[in-house]
């Protein structure tokens, strides 16, 4: 288990809504000493996962995936968590993400409960950037357990008070239909494909000249060899530089949008 630090969400009145909002104060700080602590968030000092996948007590298959987009190694437990790693890697709206990145300890039933957030991601949307705090479930069967549902609802209220967007995501929802699953496999297989410097320069020129293009034009601009050009294009999708409809067959005439390097300060690196 990595060494952990505490980041406390502090409560304070929200005069506009008559409820309570939460803000962060760091453990050991003067602000923390003066605050009334509403909940605690534990994060690893090294920026990695809050827990490992080592041991033989897991109920699902486990593993670890490197992210070309974030530079992090992401542990997962089960097919739903793994599928969401691929989803976050391929979607340019996801600027940053981490798995098993934080433990939320919060008041519940006269005591305390904990939620280890399966997937935390910084998303850029039409209304601006926001954080999604995600619980992964294989299917809706968890709803049959009232106690688990009540604990998760309490955790979600705390996350929402911080300003995050908590949600449950199911495996079928993440994987989508057949075309998306095929795209996930083909594109993610080239996640670590090398894009030489001169080819990346050619891509940057293409971004400035014609950001709306076809997949074939992108592929050929990267390399006249079909296989190498496709691998580089897939790698750039994984890096968040190419926006493509993942629910459509990725053929040569499919329209894609080339994106500049995103400028942002991560909302999930504490």
Short mmCIF file of C-alpha atoms in Angstrom, two decimals:
data_model
loop_
_atom_site.label_atom_id
_atom_site.label_comp_id
_atom_site.label_asym_id
_atom_site.label_seq_id
_atom_site.Cartn_x
_atom_site.Cartn_y
_atom_site.Cartn_z
CA UNK A 1 0.00 0.00 0.00
CA UNK A 2 1.54 3.36 -0.95
CA UNK A 3 2.01 6.02 1.67
CA UNK A 4 -1.07 8.21 1.79
CA UNK A 5 -1.86 11.84 2.44
CA UNK A 6 -5.18 13.28 3.49
CA UNK A 7 -7.03 16.03 1.68
CA UNK A 8 -10.07 17.12 3.68
CA UNK A 9 -13.19 18.51 2.02
CA UNK A 10 -14.23 21.30 4.40
CA UNK A 11 -17.89 22.26 4.83
CA UNK A 12 -19.16 25.83 4.69
CA UNK A 13 -22.62 27.35 4.20
CA UNK A 14 -23.90 27.95 0.69
CA UNK A 15 -26.10 31.02 0.99
CA UNK A 16 -27.47 30.71 -2.53
CA UNK A 17 -28.85 27.20 -2.15
CA UNK A 18 -29.30 26.94 1.60
CA UNK A 19 -27.26 23.73 1.58
CA UNK A 20 -23.60 22.95 2.07
CA UNK A 21 -20.68 22.90 -0.27
CA UNK A 22 -17.26 21.45 0.30
CA UNK A 23 -13.80 22.73 -0.46
CA UNK A 24 -10.39 21.11 -0.02
CA UNK A 25 -7.95 21.73 2.79
CA UNK A 26 -4.72 19.76 3.14
CA UNK A 27 -3.99 17.62 6.17
CA UNK A 28 -1.68 19.39 8.60
CA UNK A 29 -2.29 22.84 7.17
CA UNK A 30 -3.50 25.87 9.12
CA UNK A 31 -6.72 25.76 7.11
CA UNK A 32 -7.31 22.16 8.19
CA UNK A 33 -6.70 23.03 11.84
CA UNK A 34 -9.37 25.74 11.69
CA UNK A 35 -11.87 23.78 9.61
CA UNK A 36 -14.83 21.63 10.54
CA UNK A 37 -14.05 18.50 8.57
CA UNK A 38 -16.97 17.08 6.62
CA UNK A 39 -15.18 14.13 4.98
CA UNK A 40 -11.68 12.91 4.19
CA UNK A 41 -10.08 12.05 0.88
CA UNK A 42 -6.92 9.94 0.96
CA UNK A 43 -4.54 10.04 -2.00
CA UNK A 44 -1.14 8.45 -2.63
CA UNK A 45 1.82 10.78 -2.17
CA UNK A 46 3.42 9.50 -5.37
CA UNK A 47 0.33 10.29 -7.46
CA UNK A 48 -0.36 6.63 -8.16
CA UNK A 49 -3.27 4.37 -7.21
CA UNK A 50 -4.49 4.30 -3.63
CA UNK A 51 -4.43 0.50 -3.63
CA UNK A 52 -2.73 -2.20 -5.62
CA UNK A 53 -4.12 -5.32 -7.30
CA UNK A 54 -1.66 -7.65 -5.63
CA UNK A 55 -2.93 -10.70 -3.76
CA UNK A 56 -5.32 -13.50 -4.57
CA UNK A 57 -8.48 -12.24 -2.87
CA UNK A 58 -9.94 -10.55 -5.95
CA UNK A 59 -13.25 -11.82 -7.31
CA UNK A 60 -12.57 -10.67 -10.89
CA UNK A 61 -9.63 -10.79 -13.24
CA UNK A 62 -7.19 -8.00 -12.52
CA UNK A 63 -4.44 -6.22 -14.38
CA UNK A 64 -2.72 -2.93 -15.03
CA UNK A 65 -2.74 -0.73 -18.11
CA UNK A 66 -0.25 1.99 -19.02
CA UNK A 67 -1.75 5.23 -20.32
CA UNK A 68 0.00 7.07 -23.15
CA UNK A 69 -2.37 9.98 -22.54
CA UNK A 70 -1.65 10.48 -18.83
CA UNK A 71 1.69 8.76 -18.22
CA UNK A 72 0.11 6.75 -15.40
CA UNK A 73 -0.21 3.03 -14.87
CA UNK A 74 -3.81 2.16 -14.07
CA UNK A 75 -4.82 -0.94 -12.10
CA UNK A 76 -8.21 -2.46 -12.74
CA UNK A 77 -10.39 -5.19 -11.30
CA UNK A 78 -12.88 -6.72 -13.70
CA UNK A 79 -14.01 -6.10 -17.25
CA UNK A 80 -15.98 -2.94 -16.54
CA UNK A 81 -13.02 -1.08 -15.06
CA UNK A 82 -10.77 -2.22 -17.91
CA UNK A 83 -13.28 -1.10 -20.56
CA UNK A 84 -13.50 2.33 -18.94
CA UNK A 85 -9.72 2.72 -19.08
CA UNK A 86 -9.87 2.15 -22.85
CA UNK A 87 -12.84 4.52 -23.15
CA UNK A 88 -11.03 7.31 -21.30
CA UNK A 89 -7.86 6.77 -23.32
CA UNK A 90 -9.67 7.07 -26.66
CA UNK A 91 -11.98 10.00 -25.96
CA UNK A 92 -10.37 13.44 -26.45
CA UNK A 93 -12.89 15.03 -24.08
CA UNK A 94 -11.17 13.10 -21.26
CA UNK A 95 -8.10 15.21 -20.52
CA UNK A 96 -6.81 13.26 -17.54
CA UNK A 97 -7.87 10.19 -15.60
CA UNK A 98 -6.73 7.77 -12.92
CA UNK A 99 -8.05 4.52 -11.49
CA UNK A 100 -8.24 3.63 -7.80
CA UNK A 101 -6.96 7.17 -7.28
CA UNK A 102 -8.65 8.23 -4.05
CA UNK A 103 -10.43 6.90 -1.00
CA UNK A 104 -13.35 8.96 0.28
CA UNK A 105 -14.22 8.49 3.96
CA UNK A 106 -17.54 10.08 4.85
CA UNK A 107 -20.24 10.13 7.56
CA UNK A 108 -22.78 7.34 7.28
CA UNK A 109 -25.33 5.85 9.65
CA UNK A 110 -23.85 7.42 12.77
CA UNK A 111 -20.36 6.25 11.81
CA UNK A 112 -18.10 6.31 8.78
CA UNK A 113 -18.09 4.56 5.43
CA UNK A 114 -15.51 4.46 2.63
CA UNK A 115 -15.65 4.64 -1.14
CA UNK A 116 -12.58 3.88 -3.20
CA UNK A 117 -13.35 5.71 -6.44
CA UNK A 118 -12.95 3.28 -9.32
CA UNK A 119 -12.32 5.91 -11.97
CA UNK A 120 -11.72 9.63 -11.60
CA UNK A 121 -11.49 11.71 -14.75
CA UNK A 122 -11.13 15.31 -15.86
CA UNK A 123 -13.56 15.91 -18.71
CA UNK A 124 -13.89 18.88 -21.08
CA UNK A 125 -17.47 19.49 -22.14
CA UNK A 126 -19.52 22.26 -23.77
CA UNK A 127 -20.13 23.87 -20.37
CA UNK A 128 -16.48 23.76 -19.32
CA UNK A 129 -14.21 21.32 -17.52
CA UNK A 130 -15.51 19.07 -14.76
CA UNK A 131 -14.60 15.97 -12.78
CA UNK A 132 -16.43 12.67 -13.04
CA UNK A 133 -16.18 10.32 -10.05
CA UNK A 134 -17.23 6.91 -11.33
CA UNK A 135 -18.28 3.66 -9.71
CA UNK A 136 -17.98 0.74 -12.16
CA UNK A 137 -20.53 -2.07 -12.05
CA UNK A 138 -20.94 -5.05 -14.40
CA UNK A 139 -24.73 -4.56 -14.47
CA UNK A 140 -27.68 -3.10 -12.53
CA UNK A 141 -27.90 -6.06 -10.14
CA UNK A 142 -26.18 -4.00 -7.41
CA UNK A 143 -29.46 -2.12 -7.02
CA UNK A 144 -30.87 -5.19 -5.30
CA UNK A 145 -28.67 -4.51 -2.25
CA UNK A 146 -30.29 -1.61 -0.33
CA UNK A 147 -27.32 -1.17 2.00
CA UNK A 148 -24.77 -0.87 -0.79
CA UNK A 149 -27.05 1.49 -2.68
CA UNK A 150 -27.56 3.70 0.39
CA UNK A 151 -23.81 3.88 1.06
CA UNK A 152 -23.08 4.81 -2.54
CA UNK A 153 -25.82 7.45 -2.57
CA UNK A 154 -24.30 9.00 0.57
CA UNK A 155 -20.85 9.01 -1.06
CA UNK A 156 -22.33 10.58 -4.19
CA UNK A 157 -23.86 13.40 -2.12
CA UNK A 158 -20.42 14.23 -0.72
CA UNK A 159 -18.80 14.07 -4.18
CA UNK A 160 -21.51 16.33 -5.61
CA UNK A 161 -20.97 18.81 -2.77
CA UNK A 162 -17.31 19.00 -3.76
CA UNK A 163 -18.44 19.95 -7.26
CA UNK A 164 -17.72 16.61 -8.90
CA UNK A 165 -20.21 14.67 -11.03
CA UNK A 166 -20.60 11.21 -9.49
CA UNK A 167 -22.05 8.45 -11.62
CA UNK A 168 -22.38 4.69 -11.98
CA UNK A 169 -21.28 3.19 -15.29
CA UNK A 170 -22.10 -0.35 -16.42
CA UNK A 171 -20.05 -2.61 -18.66
CA UNK A 172 -22.59 -2.76 -21.49
CA UNK A 173 -22.94 1.03 -21.41
CA UNK A 174 -19.17 1.50 -21.72
CA UNK A 175 -18.53 -1.14 -24.36
CA UNK A 176 -21.46 -0.05 -26.53
CA UNK A 177 -22.32 -1.80 -29.77
CA UNK A 178 -20.24 -3.93 -32.09
CA UNK A 179 -18.59 -1.09 -34.03
CA UNK A 180 -17.42 0.60 -30.84
CA UNK A 181 -15.98 -2.65 -29.53
CA UNK A 182 -14.10 -3.25 -32.78
CA UNK A 183 -12.76 0.32 -32.72
CA UNK A 184 -11.72 -0.07 -29.09
CA UNK A 185 -9.69 -3.15 -29.97
CA UNK A 186 -8.07 -1.88 -33.16
CA UNK A 187 -7.22 1.61 -31.91
CA UNK A 188 -6.07 0.67 -28.42
CA UNK A 189 -3.76 -2.01 -29.85
CA UNK A 190 -1.68 0.84 -31.35
CA UNK A 191 -1.66 2.95 -28.19
CA UNK A 192 2.13 2.83 -27.91
CA UNK A 193 2.91 3.08 -31.64
CA UNK A 194 5.79 5.47 -32.31
CA UNK A 195 5.05 8.71 -34.13
CA UNK A 196 8.45 10.04 -35.32
CA UNK A 197 9.18 13.72 -34.84
CA UNK A 198 8.91 14.63 -38.50
CA UNK A 199 5.56 12.83 -38.77
CA UNK A 200 4.30 14.64 -35.69
CA UNK A 201 5.40 17.92 -37.29
CA UNK A 202 3.41 17.00 -40.39
CA UNK A 203 0.41 16.29 -38.18
CA UNK A 204 0.70 19.67 -36.44
CA UNK A 205 0.79 21.40 -39.83
CA UNK A 206 -2.32 19.49 -40.85
CA UNK A 207 -4.08 20.58 -37.65
CA UNK A 208 -3.46 24.22 -38.55
CA UNK A 209 -4.27 23.83 -42.24
CA UNK A 210 -7.32 21.59 -42.23
CA UNK A 211 -8.53 20.28 -38.86
CA UNK A 212 -11.58 18.68 -40.50
CA UNK A 213 -10.45 15.84 -42.73
CA UNK A 214 -10.96 12.15 -43.43
CA UNK A 215 -9.25 9.23 -41.76
CA UNK A 216 -7.58 8.31 -45.05
CA UNK A 217 -6.12 11.80 -45.49
CA UNK A 218 -4.82 11.71 -41.94
CA UNK A 219 -3.35 8.25 -42.40
CA UNK A 220 -1.62 9.15 -45.67
CA UNK A 221 -0.25 12.41 -44.23
CA UNK A 222 1.41 10.42 -41.48
CA UNK A 223 2.87 7.67 -43.68
CA UNK A 224 2.16 6.48 -47.24
CA UNK A 225 2.37 2.90 -45.97
CA UNK A 226 -1.19 1.99 -44.95
CA UNK A 227 -0.25 -0.06 -41.91
CA UNK A 228 2.23 2.42 -40.47
CA UNK A 229 -0.04 5.38 -41.17
CA UNK A 230 -2.99 3.65 -39.52
CA UNK A 231 -0.93 2.75 -36.45
CA UNK A 232 0.23 6.37 -36.04
CA UNK A 233 -3.31 7.70 -36.50
CA UNK A 234 -4.56 5.28 -33.85
CA UNK A 235 -1.78 6.37 -31.48
CA UNK A 236 -2.80 10.02 -31.93
CA UNK A 237 -6.41 9.12 -31.11
CA UNK A 238 -5.13 7.60 -27.86
CA UNK A 239 -3.22 10.80 -27.11
CA UNK A 240 -6.39 12.86 -27.45
CA UNK A 241 -5.32 14.58 -30.67
CA UNK A 242 -7.89 13.08 -33.04
CA UNK A 243 -11.64 13.12 -32.47
CA UNK A 244 -13.50 10.28 -34.17
CA UNK A 245 -16.98 8.83 -33.71
CA UNK A 246 -16.17 5.57 -31.96
CA UNK A 247 -19.61 4.16 -32.75
CA UNK A 248 -18.98 4.21 -36.52
CA UNK A 249 -16.78 1.86 -38.52
CA UNK A 250 -13.39 3.53 -38.84
CA UNK A 251 -12.95 3.52 -42.63
CA UNK A 252 -11.00 5.82 -44.94
CA UNK A 253 -13.86 8.20 -45.75
CA UNK A 254 -14.94 8.70 -42.13
CA UNK A 255 -14.68 12.34 -41.10
CA UNK A 256 -12.31 13.05 -38.22
CA UNK A 257 -11.33 16.24 -36.42
CA UNK A 258 -7.72 17.03 -35.62
CA UNK A 259 -7.20 18.77 -32.30
CA UNK A 260 -4.45 21.06 -30.99
CA UNK A 261 -2.54 20.04 -27.87
CA UNK A 262 -5.02 20.66 -25.02
CA UNK A 263 -4.10 23.33 -22.49
CA UNK A 264 -5.36 22.57 -19.00
CA UNK A 265 -4.43 22.19 -15.35
CA UNK A 266 -5.52 18.79 -14.12
CA UNK A 267 -8.38 18.83 -11.64
CA UNK A 268 -7.59 15.37 -10.29
CA UNK A 269 -3.89 15.55 -9.39
CA UNK A 270 -4.00 16.58 -5.78
#
